[in-house]
Short mmCIF file of C-alpha atoms and ligand atoms in Angstrom, two decimals:
data_model
loop_
_atom_site.label_atom_id
_atom_site.label_comp_id
_atom_site.label_asym_id
_atom_site.label_seq_id
_atom_site.Cartn_x
_atom_site.Cartn_y
_atom_site.Cartn_z
CA MET A 153 139.77 63.36 92.10
CA ALA A 154 136.84 63.71 89.73
CA ASN A 155 135.65 67.16 88.81
CA TYR A 156 132.89 67.11 91.35
CA HIS A 157 131.60 70.48 90.30
CA GLN A 158 130.45 68.71 87.15
CA LYS A 159 127.25 66.73 87.60
CA HIS A 160 128.17 63.10 87.78
CA HIS A 161 126.71 59.79 88.45
CA GLN A 162 127.85 57.31 91.07
CA ARG A 163 128.01 53.56 90.80
CA PRO A 164 124.61 51.98 91.55
CA LYS A 165 124.41 50.29 94.95
CA THR A 166 122.59 47.18 93.71
CA LYS A 167 124.86 44.13 93.64
CA PRO A 168 124.48 42.46 90.24
CA THR A 169 124.24 38.73 89.70
CA HIS A 170 127.35 37.19 88.18
CA PHE A 171 126.67 33.92 86.46
CA GLN A 172 129.06 32.21 84.04
CA GLY A 173 130.37 35.54 82.79
CA MET A 174 126.87 37.02 82.53
CA VAL A 175 126.37 40.07 84.69
CA THR A 176 122.91 41.49 85.25
CA VAL A 177 120.35 43.09 87.55
CA SER A 178 117.49 42.64 85.11
CA LYS A 179 114.53 40.43 85.92
CA LYS A 180 114.29 39.36 82.29
CA MET A 181 117.90 38.14 82.39
CA MET A 182 117.37 36.34 85.69
CA GLU A 183 114.53 34.46 84.04
CA PHE A 184 116.78 33.71 81.09
CA ILE A 185 119.45 32.33 83.43
CA GLU A 186 116.91 30.09 85.20
CA GLN A 187 115.77 28.68 81.86
CA LEU A 188 119.34 28.27 80.71
CA LYS A 189 120.19 26.21 83.81
CA LYS A 190 117.27 23.84 83.23
CA ALA A 191 118.01 23.58 79.53
CA ALA A 192 121.70 22.89 80.16
CA ALA A 193 120.92 19.99 82.49
CA SER A 194 118.91 18.24 79.79
CA ASP A 195 120.55 16.83 76.69
CA ALA A 196 118.13 18.48 74.26
CA ASN A 197 119.23 20.64 71.35
CA ILE A 198 118.91 24.32 72.16
CA LEU A 199 118.26 27.31 69.92
CA ILE A 200 119.27 30.71 71.32
CA ARG A 201 117.52 33.61 69.68
CA GLY A 202 118.79 37.14 70.24
CA ASP A 203 120.08 40.20 68.41
CA SER A 204 123.75 40.77 67.69
CA GLY A 205 125.79 41.38 70.85
CA THR A 206 123.14 40.19 73.32
CA GLY A 207 125.36 37.38 74.64
CA LYS A 208 124.40 34.34 72.56
CA GLU A 209 127.92 32.93 72.41
CA LEU A 210 128.43 33.54 76.12
CA ALA A 211 125.17 31.67 76.78
CA ALA A 212 126.21 28.78 74.53
CA ARG A 213 129.47 28.37 76.46
CA ALA A 214 127.57 28.55 79.76
CA ILE A 215 125.22 25.80 78.58
CA HIS A 216 128.18 23.58 77.77
CA SER A 217 129.95 24.13 81.07
CA LEU A 218 126.77 23.52 83.08
CA SER A 219 125.83 20.42 81.12
CA PRO A 220 126.69 16.77 81.80
CA ARG A 221 128.96 17.08 78.74
CA SER A 222 131.14 19.76 80.34
CA LYS A 223 134.19 17.47 80.41
CA GLY A 224 133.76 16.82 76.70
CA PRO A 225 134.82 19.16 73.87
CA PHE A 226 133.14 22.44 72.88
CA GLN A 227 133.40 23.28 69.19
CA ALA A 228 132.00 26.35 67.44
CA LEU A 229 131.32 27.43 63.88
CA ASN A 230 129.80 30.61 62.45
CA CYS A 231 127.60 29.51 59.55
CA ALA A 232 127.56 32.96 57.96
CA THR A 233 131.23 33.16 57.10
CA LEU A 234 131.86 30.15 54.86
CA THR A 235 130.77 28.94 51.45
CA SER A 236 128.68 25.80 51.35
CA GLU A 237 131.65 23.62 50.29
CA LEU A 238 133.96 24.92 52.99
CA MET A 239 131.27 24.58 55.62
CA GLN A 240 130.60 21.02 54.59
CA SER A 241 134.22 20.05 55.04
CA GLU A 242 134.44 22.06 58.27
CA LEU A 243 131.45 20.17 59.69
CA PHE A 244 132.05 16.68 58.33
CA GLY A 245 135.72 16.69 57.43
CA HIS A 246 137.16 15.33 54.21
CA VAL A 247 139.68 12.81 53.00
CA LYS A 248 142.79 13.69 51.04
CA GLY A 249 141.96 14.21 47.38
CA ALA A 250 138.18 14.62 47.94
CA PHE A 251 138.37 17.90 46.00
CA THR A 252 141.01 20.27 44.66
CA GLY A 253 142.87 21.64 47.65
CA ALA A 254 142.09 18.69 49.93
CA VAL A 255 145.77 17.92 50.40
CA ALA A 256 145.34 15.96 53.62
CA ASP A 257 142.61 14.26 55.67
CA ARG A 258 140.73 16.70 57.81
CA LYS A 259 138.64 15.91 60.85
CA GLY A 260 135.21 17.58 60.90
CA LEU A 261 133.61 19.39 63.83
CA PHE A 262 130.98 16.66 64.25
CA GLU A 263 133.84 14.28 64.98
CA ALA A 264 135.84 16.77 67.08
CA ALA A 265 132.76 17.56 69.21
CA HIS A 266 131.95 13.87 69.89
CA ARG A 267 130.60 13.50 73.46
CA GLY A 268 130.56 17.28 73.77
CA THR A 269 128.75 20.33 72.44
CA LEU A 270 128.72 21.82 68.95
CA PHE A 271 127.78 25.50 68.73
CA LEU A 272 126.47 26.65 65.35
CA ASP A 273 126.22 30.44 65.30
CA GLU A 274 124.00 32.16 62.70
CA ILE A 275 122.30 28.85 61.95
CA ALA A 276 119.78 30.64 59.72
CA GLU A 277 122.61 31.07 57.19
CA MET A 278 123.05 27.30 56.83
CA PRO A 279 122.91 26.71 53.05
CA LYS A 280 119.83 24.84 51.89
CA ASP A 281 121.91 22.08 50.30
CA LEU A 282 123.65 21.29 53.60
CA GLN A 283 120.49 21.20 55.68
CA PRO A 284 119.55 17.57 54.84
CA ARG A 285 123.06 16.44 55.83
CA LEU A 286 122.85 18.28 59.10
CA LEU A 287 119.46 16.75 59.81
CA ARG A 288 120.78 13.27 59.02
CA VAL A 289 123.78 13.43 61.35
CA LEU A 290 121.56 14.71 64.16
CA GLN A 291 119.11 11.84 63.64
CA GLU A 292 121.53 9.02 62.99
CA ARG A 293 124.47 10.15 65.14
CA HIS A 294 126.96 9.11 62.51
CA PHE A 295 128.17 10.47 59.18
CA SER A 296 130.79 10.06 56.46
CA PRO A 297 133.47 12.65 55.72
CA VAL A 298 133.44 14.24 52.25
CA GLY A 299 134.89 11.81 49.71
CA SER A 300 134.73 8.80 52.00
CA PHE A 301 132.42 5.90 52.87
CA LYS A 302 133.89 5.56 56.34
CA ILE A 303 131.28 5.77 59.12
CA VAL A 304 132.21 8.16 61.93
CA GLN A 305 130.27 8.14 65.20
CA SER A 306 129.15 11.52 66.47
CA ASN A 307 127.20 12.03 69.64
CA VAL A 308 126.89 15.78 69.96
CA ARG A 309 124.56 18.16 71.69
CA LEU A 310 123.76 20.98 69.33
CA VAL A 311 123.42 24.55 70.53
CA SER A 312 122.48 26.93 67.73
CA ALA A 313 122.06 30.69 67.68
CA THR A 314 120.31 33.12 65.39
CA HIS A 315 119.09 36.71 65.32
CA GLN A 316 116.34 35.77 62.88
CA SER A 317 113.01 34.03 63.17
CA LEU A 318 113.55 30.51 61.83
CA ARG A 319 109.79 30.10 61.51
CA ARG A 320 109.69 33.01 59.10
CA LEU A 321 112.56 31.49 57.11
CA VAL A 322 110.69 28.19 56.99
CA GLU A 323 107.65 30.05 55.64
CA GLY A 324 109.92 31.74 53.11
CA GLY A 325 111.23 28.35 51.99
CA VAL A 326 114.90 28.90 52.89
CA PHE A 327 114.98 26.76 56.01
CA ARG A 328 113.69 23.21 56.39
CA ALA A 329 110.87 22.76 58.89
CA ASP A 330 112.09 19.30 59.98
CA LEU A 331 115.55 20.73 60.74
CA MET A 332 114.04 23.62 62.69
CA TYR A 333 112.12 21.21 64.93
CA ARG A 334 115.21 19.09 65.44
CA ILE A 335 117.47 21.96 66.54
CA ARG A 336 114.90 24.01 68.45
CA VAL A 337 113.82 21.44 71.03
CA ILE A 338 114.37 24.09 73.70
CA PRO A 339 114.21 27.71 72.51
CA LEU A 340 115.82 30.43 74.65
CA PHE A 341 115.37 34.16 74.06
CA LEU A 342 117.95 36.78 74.98
CA PRO A 343 116.46 40.24 75.55
CA ARG A 344 117.98 43.25 73.82
CA LEU A 345 119.99 45.62 76.00
CA VAL A 346 117.25 48.30 75.82
CA GLU A 347 114.83 45.78 77.31
CA ARG A 348 117.09 45.50 80.36
CA GLU A 349 117.64 49.19 80.89
CA ARG A 350 119.19 48.92 84.35
CA ASP A 351 121.90 46.70 82.93
CA ILE A 352 123.21 49.64 80.86
CA GLU A 353 124.65 51.21 84.01
CA ILE A 354 125.64 47.94 85.62
CA LEU A 355 127.50 46.75 82.54
CA SER A 356 129.13 50.15 82.01
CA TRP A 357 130.64 49.82 85.47
CA LEU A 358 131.62 46.21 84.79
CA PHE A 359 133.59 47.32 81.73
CA ILE A 360 134.98 50.37 83.54
CA ASP A 361 136.35 48.06 86.25
CA GLU A 362 137.82 45.86 83.53
CA PHE A 363 139.58 48.77 81.76
CA ASN A 364 140.63 50.33 85.08
CA ARG A 365 142.54 47.16 85.82
CA LEU A 366 144.67 47.77 82.73
CA GLY A 367 146.02 50.70 84.70
CA GLN A 368 146.41 53.24 81.87
CA ARG A 369 143.66 55.41 83.22
CA VAL A 370 141.26 55.05 86.15
CA ILE A 371 137.65 56.20 85.79
CA SER A 372 135.63 56.63 88.98
CA ALA A 373 132.59 58.59 87.81
CA ILE A 374 130.33 58.95 84.80
CA ALA A 375 129.08 62.43 83.88
CA ALA A 376 125.32 62.80 84.32
CA ASP A 377 124.75 63.82 80.69
CA ALA A 378 126.77 60.81 79.52
CA ILE A 379 124.58 58.39 81.47
CA GLU A 380 121.51 60.18 80.20
CA ALA A 381 122.63 59.76 76.58
CA MET A 382 123.47 56.11 77.19
CA LEU A 383 120.01 55.48 78.60
CA LYS A 384 118.40 57.17 75.60
CA TYR A 385 120.45 55.43 72.92
CA PRO A 386 118.88 52.28 71.35
CA TRP A 387 122.10 50.14 71.38
CA PRO A 388 121.50 48.18 68.18
CA GLY A 389 124.78 46.36 68.79
CA ASN A 390 123.73 45.64 72.37
CA ILE A 391 126.38 44.68 74.94
CA ARG A 392 129.17 44.42 72.40
CA GLU A 393 128.49 48.00 71.32
CA LEU A 394 128.31 49.21 74.93
CA ARG A 395 131.67 47.63 75.72
CA ASN A 396 133.18 49.21 72.60
CA ASN A 397 131.90 52.59 73.70
CA ILE A 398 133.47 52.32 77.11
CA GLU A 399 136.74 51.30 75.48
CA HIS A 400 136.37 54.23 73.05
CA ALA A 401 135.86 56.62 75.98
CA TYR A 402 139.06 55.38 77.65
CA GLY A 403 140.98 56.16 74.49
CA MET A 404 139.37 59.52 73.78
CA GLY A 405 139.00 61.07 77.21
CA GLU A 406 141.22 61.89 80.14
CA GLY A 407 140.95 62.20 83.89
CA ASP A 408 138.75 60.14 86.14
CA MET A 409 135.37 61.10 84.68
CA LEU A 410 133.76 59.43 81.70
CA ARG A 411 132.30 62.33 79.70
CA LEU A 412 129.57 62.59 77.09
CA ARG A 413 132.01 63.81 74.43
CA ASP A 414 134.16 60.69 74.88
CA LEU A 415 131.36 58.40 73.71
CA ALA A 416 130.85 57.50 70.03
CA PRO A 417 129.08 60.31 68.10
CA GLU A 418 125.92 58.27 67.51
CA VAL A 419 125.56 57.65 71.26
CA GLN A 420 125.98 61.38 71.87
CA GLY A 421 122.99 61.84 69.60
CA ALA A 422 124.68 62.78 66.31
CA PRO A 423 122.52 61.85 63.31
CA ILE A 424 123.77 59.11 61.04
CA PRO A 425 124.39 60.50 57.51
CA GLN A 426 121.23 59.84 55.54
CA ASN A 427 121.12 58.90 51.88
CA GLN A 428 117.78 57.89 50.46
CA ALA A 429 116.01 55.53 52.83
CA ILE A 430 116.01 51.92 51.72
CA ASP A 431 114.51 49.78 54.44
CA GLY A 432 113.10 52.66 56.42
CA PRO A 433 115.17 54.79 58.77
CA SER A 434 115.25 52.54 61.84
CA ILE A 435 116.41 49.29 60.24
CA ARG A 436 118.85 51.24 58.12
CA ARG A 437 120.24 53.11 61.10
CA GLN A 438 120.55 49.90 63.07
CA GLU A 439 122.47 48.31 60.23
CA VAL A 440 124.76 51.31 59.80
CA ASP A 441 125.46 51.25 63.54
CA GLU A 442 126.23 47.55 63.46
CA ILE A 443 128.62 48.01 60.56
CA LEU A 444 130.38 50.95 62.23
CA THR A 445 130.70 49.02 65.47
CA ALA A 446 132.12 45.97 63.72
CA LEU A 447 134.59 48.07 61.75
CA ARG A 448 135.75 49.82 64.89
CA GLU A 449 136.05 46.56 66.75
CA ALA A 450 138.08 45.05 63.90
CA ASN A 451 140.37 48.07 63.63
CA HIS A 452 138.87 48.67 60.19
CA ARG A 453 140.00 45.31 58.84
CA LYS A 454 137.13 44.54 56.48
CA GLY A 455 137.47 40.75 56.51
CA GLU A 456 137.41 40.62 60.28
CA ALA A 457 134.51 43.08 60.46
CA ALA A 458 132.53 40.97 57.97
CA ALA A 459 133.12 37.87 60.11
CA LYS A 460 131.91 39.69 63.21
CA LEU A 461 128.78 40.76 61.35
CA GLY A 462 128.27 37.29 60.03
CA ILE A 463 128.24 38.42 56.39
CA SER A 464 130.62 37.87 53.50
CA ARG A 465 133.37 40.36 52.73
CA SER A 466 131.79 41.32 49.42
CA LYS A 467 128.43 41.91 51.08
CA LEU A 468 130.12 44.21 53.58
CA TRP A 469 131.75 46.14 50.74
CA ARG A 470 128.39 46.48 49.03
CA LYS A 471 126.77 47.81 52.20
CA ILE A 472 129.61 50.25 52.87
CA ARG A 473 129.14 51.66 49.38
CA GLU A 474 125.36 51.62 49.56
CA TYR A 475 125.24 53.45 52.89
CA GLY A 476 128.12 55.78 52.13
CA ILE A 477 130.02 54.70 55.25
CA GLN A 478 133.49 56.21 55.50
N1 ADP B 128 125.32 39.60 80.52
C1 ADP B 128 126.57 39.92 80.16
N2 ADP B 128 127.44 40.35 81.09
C2 ADP B 128 128.70 40.69 80.73
N3 ADP B 128 129.18 40.64 79.48
C3 ADP B 128 128.35 40.22 78.51
C4 ADP B 128 127.02 39.83 78.80
N4 ADP B 128 126.44 39.45 77.64
C5 ADP B 128 127.37 39.62 76.68
N5 ADP B 128 128.52 40.07 77.19
C6 ADP B 128 129.74 40.41 76.42
O1 ADP B 128 129.31 41.11 75.26
C7 ADP B 128 130.05 40.72 74.10
C8 ADP B 128 129.11 40.13 73.06
O2 ADP B 128 128.61 38.88 73.52
P1 ADP B 128 128.41 37.62 72.54
O3 ADP B 128 128.11 36.44 73.37
O4 ADP B 128 129.56 37.52 71.59
O5 ADP B 128 127.10 38.11 71.75
P2 ADP B 128 126.40 37.50 70.46
O6 ADP B 128 126.98 36.12 70.24
O7 ADP B 128 124.94 37.46 70.80
O8 ADP B 128 126.68 38.45 69.33
C9 ADP B 128 131.09 39.74 74.61
O9 ADP B 128 132.25 40.47 74.89
C10 ADP B 128 130.47 39.19 75.88
O10 ADP B 128 131.45 38.74 76.78
MG1 MG B 129 128.10 36.09 68.25
#
């Protein structure tokens, strides 16, 4: 039994929509799902824009499974985690001996995803020198692996994702306009979690049900002050951060009530340690939160955390030092 003398909050009565792993009661998300369905049915290249943890990868997989290519392969690559050379051979493959370390032929993702969908996450990080090659394979539907003149056919539908404005990057000269138009035939926008406030509760219960099934501990109520804090918190890491918090609460608390003190300190309202402001407090705080979330999620393995954040390991180290993160 929950401690019913403590103020608590019951599960909302509204039945959420479940669609391809996406769970929501928000009107904004329902609109997103409608647009996603239409977009998936076409064969156009899609660009999903949304902040970290808003469900871009989930949406990309949904697009593939709802598309006429669903029986074909789905291949994915995060463009923020590789050097230009490695990304080139990941995308286009290479032949043995093409460069030092190319000890065998390797098939690229454009070949592996033939007749299916290729998902390029963090497309804004695509190095400038690779952008013409990407444009060419999308236009011509064939390419040659690194170090080879062989022509390989590649009919792929490209789904890309980014948390940045490509238009702004085009203006800044780091992204090619012609490539932007080619990959953003249909743009889709995922709202941040704070823009779908009612989903905070709905998704908390979704994750509670998920962790309850593990059977270690069963939660049946959320303390009123915990829900209040969750509704006030800005969730810079969006749904991923919410899920991590629920998991954190399972580990930290006991009994059948999820309590305020079981949530991560920043959600409880603890201030983030401030050094001198660099980008202004809000951007800085958001970044610190994202880094903390990624580190927690990766069990403090820096390489894994960097991959989750879509930045290089050395950049993560720099930020940890700069922000004084423990
Ligand atoms: N609408 C949703 N309903 C349930 N779970 C979701 C929803 N959106 C995202 N998630 C979950 O949140 C986490 C982050 O989603 P992901 O697609 O990886 O985000 P992104 O690629 O935008 O960073 C994943 O565990 C995903 O399953
Ligand atoms: Mg992602």
